[in-house]
Amino acid sequence: MFEVYSLTGMAAHLIILLLFSVLKGVHSITTVSKVSVKAGKSISIPCLYESQYKNHVKYLCEGYYWTSCRYAVKTNKPDPSGKYLISDDKKQNIFTVTINQLTNENTDYWCVVEINKGEDYPQYFHLSVTRGTPSLYVDHQRITGYIGESITIRCNHSNSGEMKWCRLGRNCVTGSSGSTDGTTVTAHMSDPNVFTVTMSGLRSKDSGWYWCAKADIQIPVYLTVTENTTTTPTTATTTSTTISTTIHTVAENGTMEQGKTSTIGENKHRASFDPRILVIPLSVLIWIVIVVLLIWFILRHKQSKADSSVTPTAEEEIIYCDVRPKKRSLAKVDKEVTYSEVRLYEKGKFI
């Protein structure tokens, strides 16, 4: 009886989706259909809408049946609990919903565009929440690439089926090579459980949502393409290459050569030494020397001035007098005696 009820419910669900497709002629919203995620983690789901709905309210509805689903979060009404987040990129016509702290109860959702005075436009997606490793996952759901360069995405999987690399609302690449909007894509199985995708010659317009697909499971990946503003000095090129080689060797061997890595780090520091950092210390030293010399010159000048002030300003004149005694009728004069008197002459008179 339970199986019959389940089949009936699934049939009704499919009929509702079919009716929406027929009534609208095309899908008003495009998103993933099934994503495998681990319990306790977070997942971001992109929902692409048509350009005429740019200024409409968008929201996430939780529940298996569209007719009975309940609001989770809306662009004009955030979730105060932080369980659900929503953002709207009106340039790319994509709104993104993020569900945090996933549990076994968080499985069925609808991306919805609200239509004023009309039936809202929904699109269903399913989350397969597991306690173990998801059947399809990537190391990082948001990655960054640089204009003109390449980027590689590793899609880890454990189930069988055809592997695809798709851009949301655009074409998919299957097999070993292809392109998305003119950007070259190559893919290969690097090992039995890893599907590697490489996008070459990146352009700024390649920014956006993509997904890996394995059979009926998808995992969304957001790529941001920007300018590479990192500049590496020419003298440090060899060191940087050595570091990359060392890291690659460590990853392959599964061991960490700590001492070797530290030495390389020191060599890189010395190679990238900038002599301009000595300008400020040398300038300070020269300034100190100039100040010291200036102080010494001032003190020397003051000392010379003080010494000169000790010399008398009055004009002094030394007058010598020669005094000779008259010859007397002494019995005998043995020698001649000369007397002298020294007097100072100042301001026109003798002192």
Short mmCIF file of N, CA, C and O in Angstrom, two decimals, residues 244-315:
data_model
loop_
_atom_site.label_atom_id
_atom_site.label_comp_id
_atom_site.label_asym_id
_atom_site.label_seq_id
_atom_site.Cartn_x
_atom_site.Cartn_y
_atom_site.Cartn_z
N SER A 244 57.57 25.18 -6.24
CA SER A 244 56.48 24.44 -6.86
C SER A 244 56.85 22.99 -7.04
O SER A 244 56.05 22.08 -6.82
N THR A 245 58.12 22.74 -7.47
CA THR A 245 58.56 21.37 -7.66
C THR A 245 58.56 20.62 -6.35
O THR A 245 58.16 19.45 -6.27
N THR A 246 59.01 21.28 -5.28
CA THR A 246 59.04 20.63 -3.97
C THR A 246 57.64 20.26 -3.50
O THR A 246 57.40 19.16 -3.02
N ILE A 247 56.69 21.19 -3.66
CA ILE A 247 55.32 20.91 -3.24
C ILE A 247 54.74 19.77 -4.03
O ILE A 247 54.04 18.91 -3.51
N HIS A 248 55.05 19.75 -5.35
CA HIS A 248 54.54 18.67 -6.19
C HIS A 248 55.09 17.33 -5.74
O HIS A 248 54.38 16.32 -5.67
N THR A 249 56.40 17.32 -5.39
CA THR A 249 57.02 16.08 -4.92
C THR A 249 56.40 15.62 -3.62
O THR A 249 56.13 14.44 -3.42
N VAL A 250 56.14 16.56 -2.72
CA VAL A 250 55.52 16.22 -1.44
C VAL A 250 54.16 15.60 -1.66
O VAL A 250 53.77 14.63 -1.02
N ALA A 251 53.36 16.20 -2.59
CA ALA A 251 52.02 15.68 -2.84
C ALA A 251 52.07 14.26 -3.39
O ALA A 251 51.22 13.43 -3.08
N GLU A 252 53.07 13.97 -4.26
CA GLU A 252 53.15 12.63 -4.84
C GLU A 252 53.64 11.59 -3.83
O GLU A 252 53.14 10.48 -3.77
N ASN A 253 54.64 11.96 -3.05
CA ASN A 253 55.22 11.00 -2.11
C ASN A 253 54.41 10.85 -0.85
O ASN A 253 54.54 9.87 -0.12
N GLY A 254 53.57 11.86 -0.54
CA GLY A 254 52.76 11.81 0.68
C GLY A 254 53.56 12.10 1.93
O GLY A 254 53.14 11.83 3.04
N THR A 255 54.78 12.68 1.77
CA THR A 255 55.61 13.02 2.93
C THR A 255 55.98 14.47 2.85
O THR A 255 56.05 15.06 1.77
N MET A 256 56.27 15.04 3.98
CA MET A 256 56.61 16.46 4.05
C MET A 256 58.06 16.62 4.44
O MET A 256 58.49 16.15 5.50
N GLU A 257 58.89 17.27 3.55
CA GLU A 257 60.29 17.55 3.84
C GLU A 257 60.37 18.94 4.44
O GLU A 257 60.59 19.93 3.75
N GLN A 258 60.18 19.02 5.75
CA GLN A 258 60.05 20.32 6.42
C GLN A 258 61.32 21.15 6.31
O GLN A 258 61.28 22.32 6.04
N GLY A 259 62.47 20.51 6.53
CA GLY A 259 63.72 21.25 6.52
C GLY A 259 64.02 21.85 5.17
O GLY A 259 64.44 22.99 5.03
N LYS A 260 63.75 21.09 4.09
CA LYS A 260 64.01 21.56 2.74
C LYS A 260 63.13 22.74 2.40
O LYS A 260 63.55 23.70 1.78
N THR A 261 61.89 22.66 2.80
CA THR A 261 60.95 23.75 2.52
C THR A 261 61.37 25.03 3.22
O THR A 261 61.29 26.11 2.66
N SER A 262 61.86 24.93 4.46
CA SER A 262 62.28 26.12 5.21
C SER A 262 63.46 26.78 4.53
O SER A 262 63.53 28.00 4.42
N THR A 263 64.45 25.97 4.03
CA THR A 263 65.62 26.53 3.36
C THR A 263 65.23 27.27 2.12
O THR A 263 65.71 28.35 1.82
N ILE A 264 64.31 26.70 1.35
CA ILE A 264 63.85 27.35 0.11
C ILE A 264 63.19 28.66 0.43
O ILE A 264 63.35 29.65 -0.25
N GLY A 265 62.42 28.68 1.53
CA GLY A 265 61.74 29.91 1.93
C GLY A 265 62.74 31.01 2.25
O GLY A 265 62.55 32.17 1.90
N GLU A 266 63.88 30.63 2.91
CA GLU A 266 64.91 31.62 3.23
C GLU A 266 65.57 32.14 1.97
O GLU A 266 65.84 33.32 1.83
N ASN A 267 65.87 31.24 1.00
CA ASN A 267 66.49 31.65 -0.24
C ASN A 267 65.60 32.61 -1.01
O ASN A 267 66.06 33.58 -1.60
N LYS A 268 64.30 32.34 -0.99
CA LYS A 268 63.36 33.22 -1.69
C LYS A 268 63.36 34.59 -1.04
O LYS A 268 63.32 35.62 -1.72
N HIS A 269 63.49 34.62 0.28
CA HIS A 269 63.50 35.91 1.00
C HIS A 269 64.72 36.72 0.62
O HIS A 269 64.65 37.92 0.38
N ARG A 270 65.86 36.04 0.53
CA ARG A 270 67.08 36.75 0.17
C ARG A 270 67.05 37.19 -1.29
O ARG A 270 67.52 38.26 -1.64
N ALA A 271 66.49 36.36 -2.16
CA ALA A 271 66.47 36.68 -3.58
C ALA A 271 65.59 37.89 -3.86
O ALA A 271 65.84 38.65 -4.77
N SER A 272 64.58 38.08 -3.08
CA SER A 272 63.64 39.18 -3.31
C SER A 272 63.97 40.41 -2.47
O SER A 272 63.13 41.26 -2.28
N PHE A 273 65.23 40.51 -1.93
CA PHE A 273 65.63 41.65 -1.09
C PHE A 273 65.62 42.93 -1.91
O PHE A 273 66.16 42.98 -3.02
N ASP A 274 65.04 43.96 -1.40
CA ASP A 274 64.92 45.24 -2.08
C ASP A 274 65.86 46.24 -1.41
O ASP A 274 65.67 46.61 -0.25
N PRO A 275 66.91 46.68 -2.12
CA PRO A 275 67.88 47.61 -1.50
C PRO A 275 67.27 48.94 -1.12
O PRO A 275 67.85 49.70 -0.35
N ARG A 276 66.09 49.27 -1.62
CA ARG A 276 65.46 50.55 -1.28
C ARG A 276 65.09 50.66 0.19
O ARG A 276 64.85 51.77 0.70
N ILE A 277 65.03 49.52 0.88
CA ILE A 277 64.67 49.58 2.29
C ILE A 277 65.77 50.23 3.13
O ILE A 277 65.54 50.59 4.29
N LEU A 278 67.00 50.39 2.54
CA LEU A 278 68.09 51.03 3.28
C LEU A 278 68.06 52.55 3.15
O LEU A 278 68.83 53.24 3.83
N VAL A 279 67.22 53.08 2.30
CA VAL A 279 67.21 54.52 2.05
C VAL A 279 66.86 55.29 3.32
O VAL A 279 67.52 56.27 3.68
N ILE A 280 65.82 54.86 4.02
CA ILE A 280 65.37 55.58 5.22
C ILE A 280 66.43 55.56 6.33
O ILE A 280 66.76 56.62 6.89
N PRO A 281 67.00 54.38 6.69
CA PRO A 281 68.05 54.39 7.74
C PRO A 281 69.25 55.27 7.38
O PRO A 281 69.77 55.98 8.23
N LEU A 282 69.69 55.23 6.10
CA LEU A 282 70.83 56.05 5.69
C LEU A 282 70.49 57.54 5.76
O LEU A 282 71.32 58.37 6.18
N SER A 283 69.29 57.90 5.38
CA SER A 283 68.87 59.30 5.44
C SER A 283 68.87 59.80 6.88
O SER A 283 69.31 60.91 7.18
N VAL A 284 68.38 58.97 7.80
CA VAL A 284 68.36 59.35 9.22
C VAL A 284 69.77 59.53 9.75
O VAL A 284 70.09 60.49 10.48
N LEU A 285 70.68 58.62 9.36
CA LEU A 285 72.07 58.70 9.82
C LEU A 285 72.73 59.99 9.32
O LEU A 285 73.43 60.69 10.07
N ILE A 286 72.53 60.31 8.04
CA ILE A 286 73.12 61.55 7.48
C ILE A 286 72.57 62.77 8.20
O ILE A 286 73.29 63.72 8.50
N TRP A 287 71.28 62.76 8.49
CA TRP A 287 70.67 63.89 9.18
C TRP A 287 71.26 64.08 10.58
O TRP A 287 71.53 65.19 11.03
N ILE A 288 71.48 62.98 11.28
CA ILE A 288 72.08 63.04 12.62
C ILE A 288 73.48 63.63 12.56
O ILE A 288 73.87 64.49 13.38
N VAL A 289 74.28 63.21 11.57
CA VAL A 289 75.65 63.73 11.42
C VAL A 289 75.63 65.23 11.16
O VAL A 289 76.41 66.01 11.73
N ILE A 290 74.71 65.69 10.30
CA ILE A 290 74.60 67.12 9.99
C ILE A 290 74.25 67.92 11.24
O ILE A 290 74.83 68.98 11.52
N VAL A 291 73.29 67.41 12.03
CA VAL A 291 72.89 68.11 13.25
C VAL A 291 74.04 68.20 14.24
O VAL A 291 74.29 69.24 14.86
N VAL A 292 74.77 67.10 14.42
CA VAL A 292 75.92 67.09 15.35
C VAL A 292 76.98 68.10 14.92
O VAL A 292 77.52 68.86 15.73
N LEU A 293 77.30 68.14 13.61
CA LEU A 293 78.29 69.11 13.11
C LEU A 293 77.83 70.54 13.32
O LEU A 293 78.63 71.43 13.66
N LEU A 294 76.53 70.77 13.11
CA LEU A 294 76.00 72.12 13.29
C LEU A 294 76.11 72.57 14.75
O LEU A 294 76.51 73.70 15.05
N ILE A 295 75.77 71.66 15.67
CA ILE A 295 75.88 71.99 17.10
C ILE A 295 77.34 72.25 17.49
O ILE A 295 77.64 73.20 18.23
N TRP A 296 78.25 71.43 16.96
CA TRP A 296 79.69 71.62 17.27
C TRP A 296 80.18 72.96 16.76
O TRP A 296 80.93 73.68 17.44
N PHE A 297 79.75 73.36 15.56
CA PHE A 297 80.17 74.64 14.98
C PHE A 297 79.67 75.81 15.82
O PHE A 297 80.40 76.78 16.08
N ILE A 298 78.40 75.72 16.28
CA ILE A 298 77.84 76.80 17.11
C ILE A 298 78.59 76.93 18.42
O ILE A 298 78.94 78.03 18.87
N LEU A 299 78.86 75.81 19.09
CA LEU A 299 79.60 75.83 20.35
C LEU A 299 81.01 76.38 20.16
O LEU A 299 81.53 77.14 20.99
N ARG A 300 81.64 75.98 19.07
CA ARG A 300 83.01 76.46 18.79
C ARG A 300 83.01 77.97 18.58
O ARG A 300 83.90 78.69 19.05
N HIS A 301 82.00 78.47 17.88
CA HIS A 301 81.91 79.90 17.62
C HIS A 301 81.71 80.68 18.93
O HIS A 301 82.32 81.73 19.15
N LYS A 302 80.84 80.18 19.81
CA LYS A 302 80.61 80.82 21.10
C LYS A 302 81.88 80.85 21.95
O LYS A 302 82.19 81.83 22.65
N GLN A 303 82.65 79.78 21.94
CA GLN A 303 83.89 79.70 22.71
C GLN A 303 84.91 80.72 22.23
O GLN A 303 85.58 81.40 23.02
N SER A 304 84.99 80.86 20.90
CA SER A 304 85.95 81.83 20.33
C SER A 304 85.56 83.24 20.71
O SER A 304 86.41 84.09 21.03
N LYS A 305 84.27 83.51 20.70
CA LYS A 305 83.78 84.84 21.06
C LYS A 305 84.07 85.16 22.53
O LYS A 305 84.43 86.28 22.91
N ALA A 306 83.90 84.15 23.40
CA ALA A 306 84.16 84.34 24.83
C ALA A 306 85.65 84.63 25.09
O ALA A 306 86.02 85.47 25.92
N ASP A 307 86.52 83.95 24.38
CA ASP A 307 87.97 84.16 24.54
C ASP A 307 88.37 85.57 24.11
O ASP A 307 89.22 86.21 24.73
N SER A 308 87.79 86.06 23.07
CA SER A 308 88.16 87.38 22.57
C SER A 308 87.71 88.50 23.50
O SER A 308 88.28 89.58 23.56
N SER A 309 86.65 88.25 24.29
CA SER A 309 86.13 89.27 25.21
C SER A 309 87.05 89.48 26.41
O SER A 309 86.98 90.47 27.13
N VAL A 310 87.95 88.56 26.69
CA VAL A 310 88.86 88.67 27.82
C VAL A 310 89.96 89.70 27.55
O VAL A 310 90.48 90.34 28.43
N THR A 311 90.34 89.94 26.31
CA THR A 311 91.41 90.87 25.94
C THR A 311 91.01 92.31 26.27
O THR A 311 89.89 92.71 25.93
N PRO A 312 91.77 93.14 26.89
CA PRO A 312 91.39 94.52 27.26
C PRO A 312 91.07 95.34 26.04
O PRO A 312 91.74 95.23 25.00
N THR A 313 90.07 96.14 26.17
CA THR A 313 89.67 96.99 25.05
C THR A 313 90.43 98.33 25.06
O THR A 313 90.48 99.02 24.06
N ALA A 314 90.88 98.68 26.23
CA ALA A 314 91.59 99.96 26.33
C ALA A 314 92.95 99.85 25.67
O ALA A 314 93.57 98.79 25.67
N GLU A 315 93.36 100.98 25.11
CA GLU A 315 94.66 100.98 24.48
C GLU A 315 95.72 101.09 25.57
O GLU A 315 95.68 101.96 26.41
#
